[in-house]
Coordinates of C-alpha atoms and ligand atoms in Angstrom, one line a residue:
X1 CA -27.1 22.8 18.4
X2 CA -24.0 21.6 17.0
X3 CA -20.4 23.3 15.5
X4 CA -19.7 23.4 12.2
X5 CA -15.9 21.9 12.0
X6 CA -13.3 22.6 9.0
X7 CA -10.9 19.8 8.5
X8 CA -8.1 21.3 6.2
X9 CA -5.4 19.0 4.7
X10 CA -8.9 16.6 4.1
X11 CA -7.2 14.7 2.1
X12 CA -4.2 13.9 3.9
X13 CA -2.5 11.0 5.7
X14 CA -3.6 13.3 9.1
X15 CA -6.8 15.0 7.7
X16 CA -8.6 11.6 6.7
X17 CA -7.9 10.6 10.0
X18 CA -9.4 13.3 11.2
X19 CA -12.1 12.5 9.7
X20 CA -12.8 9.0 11.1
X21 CA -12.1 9.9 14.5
X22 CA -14.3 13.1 14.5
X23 CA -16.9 10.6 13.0
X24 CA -16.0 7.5 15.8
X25 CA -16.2 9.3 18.8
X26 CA -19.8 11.4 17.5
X27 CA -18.4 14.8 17.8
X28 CA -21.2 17.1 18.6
X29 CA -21.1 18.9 14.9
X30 CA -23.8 19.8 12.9
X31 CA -21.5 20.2 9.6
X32 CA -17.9 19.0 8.7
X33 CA -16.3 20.8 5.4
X34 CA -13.3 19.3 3.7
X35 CA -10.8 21.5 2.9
X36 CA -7.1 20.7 0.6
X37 CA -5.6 22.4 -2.0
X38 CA -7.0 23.7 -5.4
X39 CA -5.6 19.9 -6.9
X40 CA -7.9 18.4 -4.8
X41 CA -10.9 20.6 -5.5
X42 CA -14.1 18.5 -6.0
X43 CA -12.1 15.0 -5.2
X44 CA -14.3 13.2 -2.4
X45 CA -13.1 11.9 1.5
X46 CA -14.5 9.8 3.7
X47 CA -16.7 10.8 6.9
X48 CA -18.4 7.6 8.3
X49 CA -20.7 6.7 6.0
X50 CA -21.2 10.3 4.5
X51 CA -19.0 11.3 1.2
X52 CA -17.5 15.0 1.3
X53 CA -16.4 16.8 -1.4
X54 CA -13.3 19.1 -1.5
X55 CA -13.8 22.6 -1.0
X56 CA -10.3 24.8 -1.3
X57 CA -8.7 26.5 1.3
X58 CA -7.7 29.5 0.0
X59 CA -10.9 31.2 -0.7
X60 CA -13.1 29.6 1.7
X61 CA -15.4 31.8 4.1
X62 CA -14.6 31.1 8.0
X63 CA -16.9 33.3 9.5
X64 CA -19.7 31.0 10.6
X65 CA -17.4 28.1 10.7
X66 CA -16.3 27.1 15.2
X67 CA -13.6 25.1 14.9
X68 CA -10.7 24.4 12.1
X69 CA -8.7 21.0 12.4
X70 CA -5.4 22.1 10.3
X71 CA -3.2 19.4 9.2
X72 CA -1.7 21.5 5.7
X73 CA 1.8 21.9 7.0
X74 CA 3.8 24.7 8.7
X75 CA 3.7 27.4 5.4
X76 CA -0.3 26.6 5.0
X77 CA -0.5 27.4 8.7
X78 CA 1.0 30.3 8.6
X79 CA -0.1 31.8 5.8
X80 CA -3.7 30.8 6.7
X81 CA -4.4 30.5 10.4
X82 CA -4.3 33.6 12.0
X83 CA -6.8 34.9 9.5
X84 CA -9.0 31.9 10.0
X85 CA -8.8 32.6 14.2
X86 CA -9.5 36.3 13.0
X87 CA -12.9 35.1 11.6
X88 CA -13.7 34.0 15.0
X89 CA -13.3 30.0 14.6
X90 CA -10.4 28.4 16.7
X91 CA -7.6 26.5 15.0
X92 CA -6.3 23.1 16.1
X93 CA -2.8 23.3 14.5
X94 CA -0.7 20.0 13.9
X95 CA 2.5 21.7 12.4
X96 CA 5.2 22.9 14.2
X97 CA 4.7 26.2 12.9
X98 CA 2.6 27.6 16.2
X99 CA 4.2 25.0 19.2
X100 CA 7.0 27.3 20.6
X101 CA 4.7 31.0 20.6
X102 CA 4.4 31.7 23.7
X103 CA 0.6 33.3 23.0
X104 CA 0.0 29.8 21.6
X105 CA -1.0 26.5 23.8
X106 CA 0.8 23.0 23.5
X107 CA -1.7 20.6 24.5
X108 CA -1.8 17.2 25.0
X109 CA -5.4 16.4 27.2
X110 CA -3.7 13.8 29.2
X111 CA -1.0 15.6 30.4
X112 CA -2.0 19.2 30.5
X113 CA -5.2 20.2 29.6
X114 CA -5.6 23.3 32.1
X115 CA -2.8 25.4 30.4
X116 CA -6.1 25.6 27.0
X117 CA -7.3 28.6 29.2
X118 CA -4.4 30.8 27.0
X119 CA -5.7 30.4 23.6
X120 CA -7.9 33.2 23.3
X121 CA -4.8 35.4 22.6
X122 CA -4.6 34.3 19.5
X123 CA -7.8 31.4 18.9
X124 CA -5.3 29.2 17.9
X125 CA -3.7 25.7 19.9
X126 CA -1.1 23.4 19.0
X127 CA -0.9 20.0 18.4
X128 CA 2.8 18.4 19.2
X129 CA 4.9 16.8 17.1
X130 CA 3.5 12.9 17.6
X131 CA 6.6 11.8 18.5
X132 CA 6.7 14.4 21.4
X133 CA 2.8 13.4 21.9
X134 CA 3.1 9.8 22.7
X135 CA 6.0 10.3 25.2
X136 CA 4.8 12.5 27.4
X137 CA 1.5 10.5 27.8
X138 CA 3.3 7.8 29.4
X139 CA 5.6 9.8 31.1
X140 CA 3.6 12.6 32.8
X141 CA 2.1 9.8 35.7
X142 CA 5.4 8.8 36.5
X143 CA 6.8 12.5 36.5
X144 CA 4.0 13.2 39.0
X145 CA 5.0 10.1 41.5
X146 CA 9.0 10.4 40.9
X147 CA 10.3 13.5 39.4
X148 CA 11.6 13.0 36.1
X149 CA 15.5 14.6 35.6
X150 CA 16.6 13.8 32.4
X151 CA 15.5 11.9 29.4
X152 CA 17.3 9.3 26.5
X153 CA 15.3 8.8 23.8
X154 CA 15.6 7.3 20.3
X155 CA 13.0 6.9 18.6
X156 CA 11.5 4.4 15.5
X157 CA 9.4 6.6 13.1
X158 CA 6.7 5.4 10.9
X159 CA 6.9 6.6 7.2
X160 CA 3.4 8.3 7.6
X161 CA 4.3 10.6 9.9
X162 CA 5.6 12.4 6.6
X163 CA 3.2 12.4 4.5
X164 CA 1.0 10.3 2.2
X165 CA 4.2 10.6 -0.3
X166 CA 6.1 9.1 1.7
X167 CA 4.1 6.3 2.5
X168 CA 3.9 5.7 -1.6
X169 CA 7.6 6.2 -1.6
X170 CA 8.1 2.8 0.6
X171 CA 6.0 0.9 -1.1
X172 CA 7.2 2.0 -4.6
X173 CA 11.2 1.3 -3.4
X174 CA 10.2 -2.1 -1.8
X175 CA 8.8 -3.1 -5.2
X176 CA 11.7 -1.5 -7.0
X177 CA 13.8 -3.8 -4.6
X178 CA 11.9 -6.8 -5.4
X179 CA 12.0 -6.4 -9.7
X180 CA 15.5 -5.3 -9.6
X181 CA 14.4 -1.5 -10.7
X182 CA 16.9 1.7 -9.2
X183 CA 15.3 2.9 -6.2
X184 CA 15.6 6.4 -5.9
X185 CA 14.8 8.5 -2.8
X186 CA 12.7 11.6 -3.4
X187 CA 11.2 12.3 -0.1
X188 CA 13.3 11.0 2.2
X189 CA 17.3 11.6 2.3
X190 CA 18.3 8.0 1.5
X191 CA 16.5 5.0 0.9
X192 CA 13.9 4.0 3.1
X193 CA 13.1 0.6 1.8
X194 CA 15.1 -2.1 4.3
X195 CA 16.9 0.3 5.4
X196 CA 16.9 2.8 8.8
X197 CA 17.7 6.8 8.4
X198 CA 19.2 8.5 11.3
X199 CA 17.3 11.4 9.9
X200 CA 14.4 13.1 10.5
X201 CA 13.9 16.9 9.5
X202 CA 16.8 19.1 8.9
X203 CA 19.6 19.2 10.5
X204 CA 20.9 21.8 12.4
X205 CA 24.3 23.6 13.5
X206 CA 24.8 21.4 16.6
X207 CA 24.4 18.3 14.7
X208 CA 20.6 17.4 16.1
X209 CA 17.9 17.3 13.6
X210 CA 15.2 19.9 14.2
X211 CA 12.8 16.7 15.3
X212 CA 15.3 15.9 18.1
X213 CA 14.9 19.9 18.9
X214 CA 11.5 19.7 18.8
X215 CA 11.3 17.1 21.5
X216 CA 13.4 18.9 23.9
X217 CA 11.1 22.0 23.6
X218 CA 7.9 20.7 23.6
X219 CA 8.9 18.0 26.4
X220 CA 9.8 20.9 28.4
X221 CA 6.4 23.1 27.1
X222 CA 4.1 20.6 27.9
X223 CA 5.7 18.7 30.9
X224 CA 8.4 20.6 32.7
X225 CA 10.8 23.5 31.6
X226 CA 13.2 22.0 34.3
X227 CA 13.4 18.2 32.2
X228 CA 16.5 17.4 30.4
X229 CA 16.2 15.4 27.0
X230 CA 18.4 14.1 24.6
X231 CA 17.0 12.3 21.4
X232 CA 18.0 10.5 18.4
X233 CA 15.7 10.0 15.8
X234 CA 15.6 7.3 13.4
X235 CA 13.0 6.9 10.5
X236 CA 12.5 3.3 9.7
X237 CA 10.4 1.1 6.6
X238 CA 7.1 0.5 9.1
X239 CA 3.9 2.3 7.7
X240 CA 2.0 3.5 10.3
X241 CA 2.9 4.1 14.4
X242 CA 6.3 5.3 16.1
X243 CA 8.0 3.2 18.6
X244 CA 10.4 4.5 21.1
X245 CA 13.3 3.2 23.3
X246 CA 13.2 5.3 26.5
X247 CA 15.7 5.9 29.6
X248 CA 14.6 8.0 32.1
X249 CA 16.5 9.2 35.4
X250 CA 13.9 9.9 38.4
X251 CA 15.0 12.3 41.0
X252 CA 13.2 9.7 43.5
X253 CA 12.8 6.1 43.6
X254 CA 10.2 3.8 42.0
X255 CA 10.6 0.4 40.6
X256 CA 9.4 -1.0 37.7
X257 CA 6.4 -2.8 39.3
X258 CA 5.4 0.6 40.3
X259 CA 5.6 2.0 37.2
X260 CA 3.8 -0.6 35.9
X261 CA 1.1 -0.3 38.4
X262 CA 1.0 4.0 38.2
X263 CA 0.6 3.5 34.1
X264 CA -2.1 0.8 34.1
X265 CA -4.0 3.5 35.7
X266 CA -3.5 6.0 33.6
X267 CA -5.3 8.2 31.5
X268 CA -4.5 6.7 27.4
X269 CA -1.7 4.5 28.8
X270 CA -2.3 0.6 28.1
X271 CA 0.5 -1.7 30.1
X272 CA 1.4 -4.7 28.0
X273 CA 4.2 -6.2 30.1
X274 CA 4.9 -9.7 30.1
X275 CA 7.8 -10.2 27.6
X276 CA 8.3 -13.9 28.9
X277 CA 4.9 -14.6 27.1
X278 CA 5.4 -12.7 24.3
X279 CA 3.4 -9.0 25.6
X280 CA 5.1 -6.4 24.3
X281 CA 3.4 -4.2 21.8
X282 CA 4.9 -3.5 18.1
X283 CA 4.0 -0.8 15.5
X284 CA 2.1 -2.9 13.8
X285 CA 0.0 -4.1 16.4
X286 CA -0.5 -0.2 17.5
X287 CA -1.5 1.0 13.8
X288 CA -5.2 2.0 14.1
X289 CA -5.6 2.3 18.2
X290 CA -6.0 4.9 20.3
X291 CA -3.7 4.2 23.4
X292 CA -0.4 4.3 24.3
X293 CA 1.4 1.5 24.6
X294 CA 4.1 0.5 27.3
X295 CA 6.2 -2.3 27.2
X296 CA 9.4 -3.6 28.9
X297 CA 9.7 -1.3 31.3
X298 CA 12.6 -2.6 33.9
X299 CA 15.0 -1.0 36.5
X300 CA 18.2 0.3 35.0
X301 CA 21.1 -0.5 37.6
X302 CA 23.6 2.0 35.6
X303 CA 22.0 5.5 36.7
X304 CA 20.3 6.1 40.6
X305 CA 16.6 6.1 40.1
X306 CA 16.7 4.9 36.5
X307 CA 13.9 3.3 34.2
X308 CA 13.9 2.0 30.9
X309 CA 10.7 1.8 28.9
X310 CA 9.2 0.7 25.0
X311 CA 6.6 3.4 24.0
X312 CA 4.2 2.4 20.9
X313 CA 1.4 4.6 19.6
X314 CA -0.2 5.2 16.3
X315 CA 1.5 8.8 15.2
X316 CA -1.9 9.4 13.1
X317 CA -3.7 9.0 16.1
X318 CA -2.4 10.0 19.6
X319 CA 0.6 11.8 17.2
X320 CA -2.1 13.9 15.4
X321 CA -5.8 13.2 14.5
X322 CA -7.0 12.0 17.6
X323 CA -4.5 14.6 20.0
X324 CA -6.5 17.0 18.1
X325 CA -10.2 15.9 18.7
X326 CA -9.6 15.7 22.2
X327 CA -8.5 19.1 22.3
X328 CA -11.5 19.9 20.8
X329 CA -13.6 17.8 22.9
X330 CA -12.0 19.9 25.4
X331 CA -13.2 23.0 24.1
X332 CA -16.4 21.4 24.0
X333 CA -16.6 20.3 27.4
X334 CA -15.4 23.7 29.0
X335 CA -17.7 25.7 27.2
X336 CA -14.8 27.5 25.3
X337 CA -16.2 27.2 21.4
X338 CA -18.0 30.2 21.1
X339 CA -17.0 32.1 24.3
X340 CA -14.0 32.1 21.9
X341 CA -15.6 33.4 18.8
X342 CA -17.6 36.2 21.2
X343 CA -14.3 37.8 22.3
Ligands
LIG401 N1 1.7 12.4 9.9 C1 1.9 12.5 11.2 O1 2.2 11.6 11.9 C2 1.9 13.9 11.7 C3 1.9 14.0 13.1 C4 1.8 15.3 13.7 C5 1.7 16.3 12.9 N2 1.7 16.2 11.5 C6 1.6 17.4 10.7 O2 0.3 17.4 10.1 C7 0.4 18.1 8.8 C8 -0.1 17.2 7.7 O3 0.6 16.0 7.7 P1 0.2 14.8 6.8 O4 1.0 13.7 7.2 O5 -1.3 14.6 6.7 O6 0.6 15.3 5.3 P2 0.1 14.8 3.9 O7 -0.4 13.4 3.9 O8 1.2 15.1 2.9 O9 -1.2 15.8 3.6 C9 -1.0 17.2 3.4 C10 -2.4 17.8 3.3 O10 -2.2 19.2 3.2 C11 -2.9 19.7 2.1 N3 -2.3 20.9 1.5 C12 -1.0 21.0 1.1 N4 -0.8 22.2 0.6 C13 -2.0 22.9 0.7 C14 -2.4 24.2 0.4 N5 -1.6 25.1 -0.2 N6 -3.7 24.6 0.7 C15 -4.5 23.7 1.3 N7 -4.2 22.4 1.6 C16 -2.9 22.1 1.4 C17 -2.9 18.6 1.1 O11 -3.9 18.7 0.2 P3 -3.7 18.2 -1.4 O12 -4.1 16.7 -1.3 O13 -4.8 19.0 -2.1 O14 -2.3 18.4 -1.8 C18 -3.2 17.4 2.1 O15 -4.6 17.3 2.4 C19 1.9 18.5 8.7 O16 2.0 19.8 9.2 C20 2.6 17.5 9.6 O17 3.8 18.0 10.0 C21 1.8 15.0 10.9

């Protein structure tokens, strides 16, 4: 027999996805409910070749339901998850508002799928940040072969990683552009539209933004407390998939062929190296896959032991929707589902 799977922020730029890839790789679930706000009450959402309509969140009955996918935001999440994990179904969080509980796991299958065993404290696991997500996928191999001591990243972030407004909010400036209309930024600090912000989230008292924060914490949550990180993070006009320019500083040698070979091998990694005939992978060419991408990865002569690196993966995907159906696959595969809703 299969679960019966909540999906709640359905109709979102992460829910939908949610959607698809629950539907693509044939989750074992007997029912999937569609969950939003009360705006969205009755509207209708994709699931393969099935129509859902919108139920609301905030009176809907978890008690027979196994597994919630929340993608709401951080205040839905709070207000609504530990009353939905109360009901006996465990929540798949993708805000931020769960990552850094200790009582909470931050999982990313690839890289440590084994710490899941914690979750029953409080039925609930987190999803990273998808920036956070798609690094650590390619870097985890490498950290087992080399030891990795410290970090530079700056990252390249799609518009959708904030929302479905935000998304409208490029396209509506990039026409505005085009007919000579004011552009005026609502979502995003500044305009977005042929432009790049060297903003993303809120900034805090030592002059990171809390996205930079949040990869140093979960970098060192999921991968190892003893990592040094240092980010910058830049929003820029692409739709869909992050890209990231990465230095890394191993504690041992390994070259750049051996990175390459150690990452062809590994587990949601995809190598395409070969700059000199034009292999290198670019947002666009991510949007819509599953993998990680690595490109240019070459020997940096400035640091001992150094790398540098050009991660690309979709952020609706790996960053979110699909992070979070292999976590449940997890479940699924460990026999956790309703061992969880027993205890
Ligand atoms: N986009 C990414 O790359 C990414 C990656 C990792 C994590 N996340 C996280 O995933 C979450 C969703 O992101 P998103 O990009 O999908 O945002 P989005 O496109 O703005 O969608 C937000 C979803 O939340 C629902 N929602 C809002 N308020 C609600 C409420 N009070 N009750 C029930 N549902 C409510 C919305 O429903 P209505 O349509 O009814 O308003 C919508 O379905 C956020 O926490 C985000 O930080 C996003």
């Amino acid at each position: 027999m299969g679960y019966k799977v909540a999906v709640a922020g359905a109709t979102g730029n992460v829910g939908r996805e949610m959607l698809n890839v629950l539907d693509e790789r044939g989750f074992p679930a007997d029912e999937v409910v569609a969950l939003a706000s009360r705006r969205s009450l009755g509207t209708e959402v994709s699931f393969g070749d099935r129509v859902l309509k919108v139920k609301t969140l905030d009176n809907y009955d978890f008690s027979d339901t196994d597994i919630c996918l929340m993608s709401a935001g951080g205040a839905v999440s709070k207000e609504f998850s530990p009353e939905i994990a109360r009901a006996g179904c465990v929540v798949i969080d993708n805000s931020s508002a769960w990552r850094y509980d200790s009582d909470v796991p931050l999982i990313v299958p690839e890289v440590n799928a084994d710490a899941i065993t914690g979750f029953t404290k409080r039925n609930i696991i987190a999803n990273p940040n998808c920036s956070t997500a798609q690094l650590v996928v390619a870097l985890k191999p490498l950290h087992d072969r080399a030891r990795i001591k410290r970090i530079v990243v700056a990252t390249y972030q799609s518009v959708s990683g904030a929302g479905k407004d935000a998304m409208d909010e490029l396209f509506t400036q990039t026409r505005a552009v085009f007919v000579s209309d004011p552009v005026e930024p609502k979502k995003f600090p500044k305009r977005i539209a042929f432009n790049v912000i060297p903003q993303v989230d809120v900034f805090m008292e030592d002059g990171y933004t809390r996205e930079e924060w949040k990869m140093v914490a979960e970098t060192k949550k999921i991968l190892d407390k003893n990592i040094k990180l240092t980010a910058t993070c830049v929003r820029v006009p692409v739709f869909v998939s992050h890209s990231e320019a990465v230095n890394v500083e191993f504690e041992q040698p390994i070259s750049a062929e051996e990175a390459r070979d150690i990452l062809r091998e590994a587990p949601g990694c995809l190598v395409v190296d070969n700059p000199a005939e034009g292999a290198y992978v670019t947002p666009y060419e991510a949007a819509g896959e599953d993998a990680t991408y690595i490109s240019r990865i070459r020997e940096d002569a400035t640091v001992e032991n150094g790398l540098s690196m050009w991660i690309v993966a979709d952020n609706l995907r790996k960053g979110a929707a699909l992070n979070a159906v292999q976590i449940a696959e997890l479940l699924h595969e460990r026999g956790l589902i309703r061992q969880a809703a027993l205890a």
